[in-house]
PDB file of C-alpha atoms in Angstrom:
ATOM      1  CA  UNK A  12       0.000   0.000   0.000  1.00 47.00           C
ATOM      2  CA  UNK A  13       1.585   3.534  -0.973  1.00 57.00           C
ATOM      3  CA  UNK A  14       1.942   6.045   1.850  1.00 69.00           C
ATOM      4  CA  UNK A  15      -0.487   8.648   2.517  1.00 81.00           C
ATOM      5  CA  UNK A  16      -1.222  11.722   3.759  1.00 88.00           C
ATOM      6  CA  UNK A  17      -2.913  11.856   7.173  1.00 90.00           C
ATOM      7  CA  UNK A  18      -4.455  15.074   7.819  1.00 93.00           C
ATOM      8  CA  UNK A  19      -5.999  15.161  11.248  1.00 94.00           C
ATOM      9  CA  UNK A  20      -7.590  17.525  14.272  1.00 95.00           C
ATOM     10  CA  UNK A  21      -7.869  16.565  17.737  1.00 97.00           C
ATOM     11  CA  UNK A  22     -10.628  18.452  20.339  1.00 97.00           C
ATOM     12  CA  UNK A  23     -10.682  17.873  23.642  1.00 97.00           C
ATOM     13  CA  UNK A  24     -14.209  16.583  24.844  1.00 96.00           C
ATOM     14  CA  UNK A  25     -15.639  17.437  28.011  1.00 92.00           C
ATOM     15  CA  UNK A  26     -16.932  14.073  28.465  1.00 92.00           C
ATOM     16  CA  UNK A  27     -17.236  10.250  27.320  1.00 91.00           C
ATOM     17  CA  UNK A  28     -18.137  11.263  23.883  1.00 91.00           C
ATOM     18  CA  UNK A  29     -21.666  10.265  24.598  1.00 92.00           C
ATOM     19  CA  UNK A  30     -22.690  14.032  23.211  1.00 91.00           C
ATOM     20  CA  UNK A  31     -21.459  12.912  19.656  1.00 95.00           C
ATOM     21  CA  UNK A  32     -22.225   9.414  19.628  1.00 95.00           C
ATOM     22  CA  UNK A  33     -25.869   9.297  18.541  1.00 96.00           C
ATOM     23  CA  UNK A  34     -25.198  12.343  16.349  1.00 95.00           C
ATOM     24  CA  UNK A  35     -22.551  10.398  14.614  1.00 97.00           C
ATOM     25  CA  UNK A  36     -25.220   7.470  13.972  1.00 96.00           C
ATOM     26  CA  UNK A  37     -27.719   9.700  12.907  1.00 96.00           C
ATOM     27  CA  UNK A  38     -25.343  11.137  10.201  1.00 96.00           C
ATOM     28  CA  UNK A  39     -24.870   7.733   8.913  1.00 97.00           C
ATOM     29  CA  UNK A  40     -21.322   7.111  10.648  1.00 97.00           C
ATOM     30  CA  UNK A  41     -20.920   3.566  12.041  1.00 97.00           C
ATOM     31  CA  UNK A  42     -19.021   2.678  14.796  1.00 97.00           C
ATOM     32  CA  UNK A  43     -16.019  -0.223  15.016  1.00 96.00           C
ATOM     33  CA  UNK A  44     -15.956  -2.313  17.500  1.00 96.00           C
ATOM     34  CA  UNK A  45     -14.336  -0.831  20.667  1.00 96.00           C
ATOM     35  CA  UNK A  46     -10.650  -1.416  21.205  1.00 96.00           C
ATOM     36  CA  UNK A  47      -7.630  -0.872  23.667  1.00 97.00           C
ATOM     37  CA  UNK A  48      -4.708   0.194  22.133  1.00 96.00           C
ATOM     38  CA  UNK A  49      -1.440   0.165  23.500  1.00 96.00           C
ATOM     39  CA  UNK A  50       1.528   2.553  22.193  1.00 96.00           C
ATOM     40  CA  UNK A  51       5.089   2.474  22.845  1.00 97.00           C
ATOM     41  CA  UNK A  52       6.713   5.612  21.368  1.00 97.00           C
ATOM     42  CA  UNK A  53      10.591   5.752  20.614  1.00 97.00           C
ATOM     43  CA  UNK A  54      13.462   8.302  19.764  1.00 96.00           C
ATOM     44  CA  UNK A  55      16.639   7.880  18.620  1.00 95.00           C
ATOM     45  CA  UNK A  56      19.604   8.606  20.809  1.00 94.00           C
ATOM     46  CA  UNK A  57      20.846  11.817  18.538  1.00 96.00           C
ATOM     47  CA  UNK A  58      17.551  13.273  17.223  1.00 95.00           C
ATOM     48  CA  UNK A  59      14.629  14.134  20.617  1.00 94.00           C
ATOM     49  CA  UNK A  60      11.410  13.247  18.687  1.00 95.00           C
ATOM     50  CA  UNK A  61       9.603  15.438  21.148  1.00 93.00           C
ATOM     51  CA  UNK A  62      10.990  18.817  19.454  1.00 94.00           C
ATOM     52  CA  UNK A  63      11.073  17.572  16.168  1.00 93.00           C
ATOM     53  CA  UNK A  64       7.840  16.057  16.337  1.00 91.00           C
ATOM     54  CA  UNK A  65       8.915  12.859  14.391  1.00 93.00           C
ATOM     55  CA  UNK A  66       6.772   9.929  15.867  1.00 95.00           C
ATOM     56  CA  UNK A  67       7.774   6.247  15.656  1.00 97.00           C
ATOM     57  CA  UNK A  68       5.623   3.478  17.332  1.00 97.00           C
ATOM     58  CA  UNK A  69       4.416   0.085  17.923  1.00 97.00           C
ATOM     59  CA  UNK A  70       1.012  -0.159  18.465  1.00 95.00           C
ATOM     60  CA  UNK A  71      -1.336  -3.398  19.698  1.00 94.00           C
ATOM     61  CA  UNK A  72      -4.737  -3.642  19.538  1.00 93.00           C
ATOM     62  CA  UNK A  73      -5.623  -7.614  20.028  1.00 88.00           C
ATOM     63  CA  UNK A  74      -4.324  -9.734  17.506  1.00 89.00           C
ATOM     64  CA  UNK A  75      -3.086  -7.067  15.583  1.00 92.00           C
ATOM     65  CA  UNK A  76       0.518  -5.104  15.818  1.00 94.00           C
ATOM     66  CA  UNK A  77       2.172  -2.285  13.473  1.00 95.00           C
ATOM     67  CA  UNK A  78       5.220  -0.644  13.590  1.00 96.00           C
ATOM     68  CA  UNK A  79       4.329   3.454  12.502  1.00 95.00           C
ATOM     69  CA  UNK A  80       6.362   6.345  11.448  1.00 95.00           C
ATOM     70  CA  UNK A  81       5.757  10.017  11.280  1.00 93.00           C
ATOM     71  CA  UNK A  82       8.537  12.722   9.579  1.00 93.00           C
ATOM     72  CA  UNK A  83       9.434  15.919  11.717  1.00 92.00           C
ATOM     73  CA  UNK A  84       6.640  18.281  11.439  1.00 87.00           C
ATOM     74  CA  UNK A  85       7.818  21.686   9.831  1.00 85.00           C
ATOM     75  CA  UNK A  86       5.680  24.429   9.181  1.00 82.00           C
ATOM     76  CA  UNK A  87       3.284  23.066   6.336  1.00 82.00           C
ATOM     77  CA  UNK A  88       3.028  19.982   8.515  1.00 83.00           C
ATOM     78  CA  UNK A  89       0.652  22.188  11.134  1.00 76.00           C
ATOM     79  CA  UNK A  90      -1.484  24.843  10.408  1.00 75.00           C
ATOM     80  CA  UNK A  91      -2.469  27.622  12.796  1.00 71.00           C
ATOM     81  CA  UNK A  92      -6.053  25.716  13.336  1.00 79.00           C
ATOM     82  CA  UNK A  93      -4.188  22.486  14.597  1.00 83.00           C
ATOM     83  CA  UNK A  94      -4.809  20.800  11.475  1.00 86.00           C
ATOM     84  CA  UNK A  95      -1.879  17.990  11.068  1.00 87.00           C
ATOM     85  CA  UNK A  96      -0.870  17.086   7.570  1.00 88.00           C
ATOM     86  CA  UNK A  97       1.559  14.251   7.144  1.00 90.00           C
ATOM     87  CA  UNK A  98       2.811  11.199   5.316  1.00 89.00           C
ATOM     88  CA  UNK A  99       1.799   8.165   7.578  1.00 88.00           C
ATOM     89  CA  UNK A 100       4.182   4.752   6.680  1.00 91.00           C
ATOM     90  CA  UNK A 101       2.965   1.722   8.575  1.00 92.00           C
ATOM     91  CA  UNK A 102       4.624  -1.323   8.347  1.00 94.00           C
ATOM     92  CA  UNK A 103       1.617  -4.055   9.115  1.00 94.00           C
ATOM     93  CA  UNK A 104       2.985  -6.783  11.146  1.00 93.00           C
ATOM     94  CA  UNK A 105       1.849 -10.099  10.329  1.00 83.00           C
ATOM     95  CA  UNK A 106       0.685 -11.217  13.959  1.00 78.00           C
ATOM     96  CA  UNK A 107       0.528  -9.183  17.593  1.00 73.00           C
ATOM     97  CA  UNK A 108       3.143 -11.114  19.102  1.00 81.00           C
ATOM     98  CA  UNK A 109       5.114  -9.683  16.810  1.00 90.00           C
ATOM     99  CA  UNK A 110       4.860  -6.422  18.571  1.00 92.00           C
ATOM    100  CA  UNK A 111       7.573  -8.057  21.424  1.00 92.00           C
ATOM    101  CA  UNK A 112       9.610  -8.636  18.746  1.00 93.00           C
ATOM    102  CA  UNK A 113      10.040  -5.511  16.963  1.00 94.00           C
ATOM    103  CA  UNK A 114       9.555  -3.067  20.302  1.00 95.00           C
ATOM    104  CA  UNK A 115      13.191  -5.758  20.886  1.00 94.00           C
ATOM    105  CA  UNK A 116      14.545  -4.728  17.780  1.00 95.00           C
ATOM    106  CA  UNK A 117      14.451  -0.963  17.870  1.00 96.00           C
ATOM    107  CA  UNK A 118      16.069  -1.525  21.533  1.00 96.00           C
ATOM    108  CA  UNK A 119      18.885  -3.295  20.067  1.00 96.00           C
ATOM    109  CA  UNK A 120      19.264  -0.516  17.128  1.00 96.00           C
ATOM    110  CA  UNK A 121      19.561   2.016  19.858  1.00 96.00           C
ATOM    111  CA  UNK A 122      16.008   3.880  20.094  1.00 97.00           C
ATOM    112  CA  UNK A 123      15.238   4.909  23.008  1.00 96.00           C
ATOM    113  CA  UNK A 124      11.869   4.150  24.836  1.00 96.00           C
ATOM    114  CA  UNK A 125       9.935   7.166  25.664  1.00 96.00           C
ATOM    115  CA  UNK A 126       6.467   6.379  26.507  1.00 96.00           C
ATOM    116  CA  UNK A 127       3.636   3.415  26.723  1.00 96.00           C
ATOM    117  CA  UNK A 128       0.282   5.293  26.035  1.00 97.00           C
ATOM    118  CA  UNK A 129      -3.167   3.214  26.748  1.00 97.00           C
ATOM    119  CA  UNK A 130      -6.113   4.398  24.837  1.00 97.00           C
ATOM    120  CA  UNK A 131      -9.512   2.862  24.414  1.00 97.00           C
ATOM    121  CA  UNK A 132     -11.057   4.045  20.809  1.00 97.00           C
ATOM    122  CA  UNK A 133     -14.265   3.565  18.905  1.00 97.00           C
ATOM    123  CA  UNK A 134     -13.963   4.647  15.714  1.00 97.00           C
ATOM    124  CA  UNK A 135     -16.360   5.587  13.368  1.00 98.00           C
ATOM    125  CA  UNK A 136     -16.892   5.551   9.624  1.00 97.00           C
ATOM    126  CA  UNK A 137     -19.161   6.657   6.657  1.00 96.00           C
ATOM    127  CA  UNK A 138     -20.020   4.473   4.489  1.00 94.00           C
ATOM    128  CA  UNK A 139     -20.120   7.422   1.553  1.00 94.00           C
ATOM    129  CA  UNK A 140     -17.026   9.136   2.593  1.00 92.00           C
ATOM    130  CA  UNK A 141     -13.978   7.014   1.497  1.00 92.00           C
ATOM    131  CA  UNK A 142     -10.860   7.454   3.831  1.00 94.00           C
ATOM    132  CA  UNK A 143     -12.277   9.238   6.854  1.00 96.00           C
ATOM    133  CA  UNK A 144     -12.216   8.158  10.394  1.00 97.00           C
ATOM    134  CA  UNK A 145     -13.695  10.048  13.529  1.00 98.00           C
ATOM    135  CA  UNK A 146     -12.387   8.225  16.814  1.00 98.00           C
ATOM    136  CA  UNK A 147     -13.474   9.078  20.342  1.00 98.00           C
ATOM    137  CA  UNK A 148     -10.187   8.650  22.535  1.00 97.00           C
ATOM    138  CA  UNK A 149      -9.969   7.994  26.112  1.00 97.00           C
ATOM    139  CA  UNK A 150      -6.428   8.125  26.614  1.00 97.00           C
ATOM    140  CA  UNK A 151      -5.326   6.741  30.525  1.00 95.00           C
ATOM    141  CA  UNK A 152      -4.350   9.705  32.782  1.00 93.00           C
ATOM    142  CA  UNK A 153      -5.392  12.481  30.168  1.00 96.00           C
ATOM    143  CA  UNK A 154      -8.740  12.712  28.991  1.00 96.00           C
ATOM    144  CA  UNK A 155     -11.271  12.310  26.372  1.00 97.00           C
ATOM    145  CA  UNK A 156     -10.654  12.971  22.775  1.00 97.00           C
ATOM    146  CA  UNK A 157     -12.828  13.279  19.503  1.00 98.00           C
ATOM    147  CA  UNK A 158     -10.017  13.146  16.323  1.00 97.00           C
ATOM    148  CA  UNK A 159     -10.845  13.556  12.882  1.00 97.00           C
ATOM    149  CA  UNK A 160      -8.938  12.470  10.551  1.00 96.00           C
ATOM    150  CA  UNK A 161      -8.879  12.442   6.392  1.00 95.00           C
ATOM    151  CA  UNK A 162      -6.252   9.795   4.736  1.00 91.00           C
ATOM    152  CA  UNK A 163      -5.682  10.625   0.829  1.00 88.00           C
ATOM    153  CA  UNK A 164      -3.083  10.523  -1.759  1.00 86.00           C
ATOM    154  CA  UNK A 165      -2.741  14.496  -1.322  1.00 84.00           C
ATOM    155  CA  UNK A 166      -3.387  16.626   1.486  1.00 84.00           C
ATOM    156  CA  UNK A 167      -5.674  18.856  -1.165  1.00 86.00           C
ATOM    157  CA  UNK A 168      -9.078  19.533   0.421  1.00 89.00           C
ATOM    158  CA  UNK A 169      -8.609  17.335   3.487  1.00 90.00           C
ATOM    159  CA  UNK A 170      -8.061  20.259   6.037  1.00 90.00           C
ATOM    160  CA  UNK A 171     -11.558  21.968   4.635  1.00 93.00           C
ATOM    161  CA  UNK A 172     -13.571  17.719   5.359  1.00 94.00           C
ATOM    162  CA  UNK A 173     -12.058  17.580   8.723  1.00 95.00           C
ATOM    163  CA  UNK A 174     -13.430  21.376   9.365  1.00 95.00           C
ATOM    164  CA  UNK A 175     -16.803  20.759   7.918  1.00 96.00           C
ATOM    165  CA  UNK A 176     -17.421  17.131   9.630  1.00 96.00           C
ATOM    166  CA  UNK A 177     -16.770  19.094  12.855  1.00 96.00           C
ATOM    167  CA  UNK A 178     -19.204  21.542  11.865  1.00 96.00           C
ATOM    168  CA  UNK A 179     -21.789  18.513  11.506  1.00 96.00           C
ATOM    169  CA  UNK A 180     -21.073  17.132  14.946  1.00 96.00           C
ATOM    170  CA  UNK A 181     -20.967  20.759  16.334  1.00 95.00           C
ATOM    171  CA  UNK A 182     -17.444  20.191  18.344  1.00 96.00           C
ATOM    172  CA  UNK A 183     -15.604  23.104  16.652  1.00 94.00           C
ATOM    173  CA  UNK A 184     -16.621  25.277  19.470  1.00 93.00           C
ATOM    174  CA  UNK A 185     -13.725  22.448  21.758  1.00 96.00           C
ATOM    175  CA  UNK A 186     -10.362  23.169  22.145  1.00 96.00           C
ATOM    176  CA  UNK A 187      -7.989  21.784  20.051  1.00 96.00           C
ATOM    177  CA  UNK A 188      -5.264  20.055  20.676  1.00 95.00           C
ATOM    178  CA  UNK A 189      -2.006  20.524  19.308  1.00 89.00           C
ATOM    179  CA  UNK A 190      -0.136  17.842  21.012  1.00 90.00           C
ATOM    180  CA  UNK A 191       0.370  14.244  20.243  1.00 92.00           C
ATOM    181  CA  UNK A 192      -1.168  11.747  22.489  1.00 95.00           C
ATOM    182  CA  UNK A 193       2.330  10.569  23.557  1.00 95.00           C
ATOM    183  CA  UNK A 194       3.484  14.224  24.524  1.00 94.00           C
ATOM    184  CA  UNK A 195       0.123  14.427  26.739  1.00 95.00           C
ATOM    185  CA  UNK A 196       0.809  11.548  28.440  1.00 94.00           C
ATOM    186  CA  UNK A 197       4.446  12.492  28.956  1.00 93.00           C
ATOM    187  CA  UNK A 198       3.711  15.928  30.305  1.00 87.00           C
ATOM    188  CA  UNK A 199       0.754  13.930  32.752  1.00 81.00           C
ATOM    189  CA  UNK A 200       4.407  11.726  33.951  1.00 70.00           C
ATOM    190  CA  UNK A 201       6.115  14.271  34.917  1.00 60.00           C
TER     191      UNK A 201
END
């Protein structure tokens, strides 16, 4: 599968997402089954992905595992709405025990452990809208979460569906949230 671009918005919700849920239904969104993912972010020893913004992971979620990378944002990467643009590459792997495996193998390279974020997600999807997800976040020790987010070949257009399915689920009046999941939970640590 070719990279794309992931162009995404988190708000902060001021509860369980229950305010959204039924109007996500009722505009034709349906909802994954709920899932606990597990994170384990990494930096190399010479670059600090927290101020470059790079993001390399291995998530879990059940039986399934991937290894993720994100490029250093720069300033087309975020707008000044919070909007994220960036080429996503995943690397699928072919069972969840494999996750042990490869979190061993960046050790051994010399990445650095940084943080193991727990999140429980349902995410949702529209049936008539090709390559958009909205997930509702509760990530352990930080909060609740609604994050839109538009995967496409080209960023063209993406920032203006992430703004307008916010409009639809009226959450553009909640804060946004410039920070990665894995720099919450860091800042929660410390």
């Amino acid at each position: 599968m070719a990279d794309t671009i992931e162009v995404e918005r988190k708000r902060e919700l001021p509860d369980d997402g229950s305010s959204i849920t039924p109007l996500l239904a009722e505009l034709g969104y349906v909802a994954d089954a709920p899932a606990t993912e597990t994170d384990t972010y990494y930096s190399r020893p010479d670059v600090d992905y927290l101020k470059t913004v790079e993001c390399l992971r291995v998530r879990r979620r059940g039986d399934f595992a991937e290894i993720t990378y994100k490029p250093a944002s720069t300033p087309t990467t975020h707008d000044r709405d919070d909007v994220v643009s960036k080429v996503e590459t995943n690397v699928i792997l072919s069972e969840g025990e494999q996750a042990s495996t490869a979190e061993r193998l960046l050790t051994f390279i010399g990445m650095r452990e940084l943080v193991r974020v727990e999140k429980n997600r349902t995410s949702y999807r529209h049936p008539d809208i090709v390559g958009v997800t909205v997930s509702i976040d509760t990530v352990s020790g930080v909060g609740t979460f609604v994050e839109t987010e538009v995967n496409r070949p080209t960023a063209v257009g993406a920032a203006e569906l992430v703004e307008d399915i916010e409009k639809s689920l009226g959450i553009v009046g909640h804060p946004t949230v410039a920070l990665p999941y894995r720099d919450l939970a860091l800042g929660q640590r410390a």
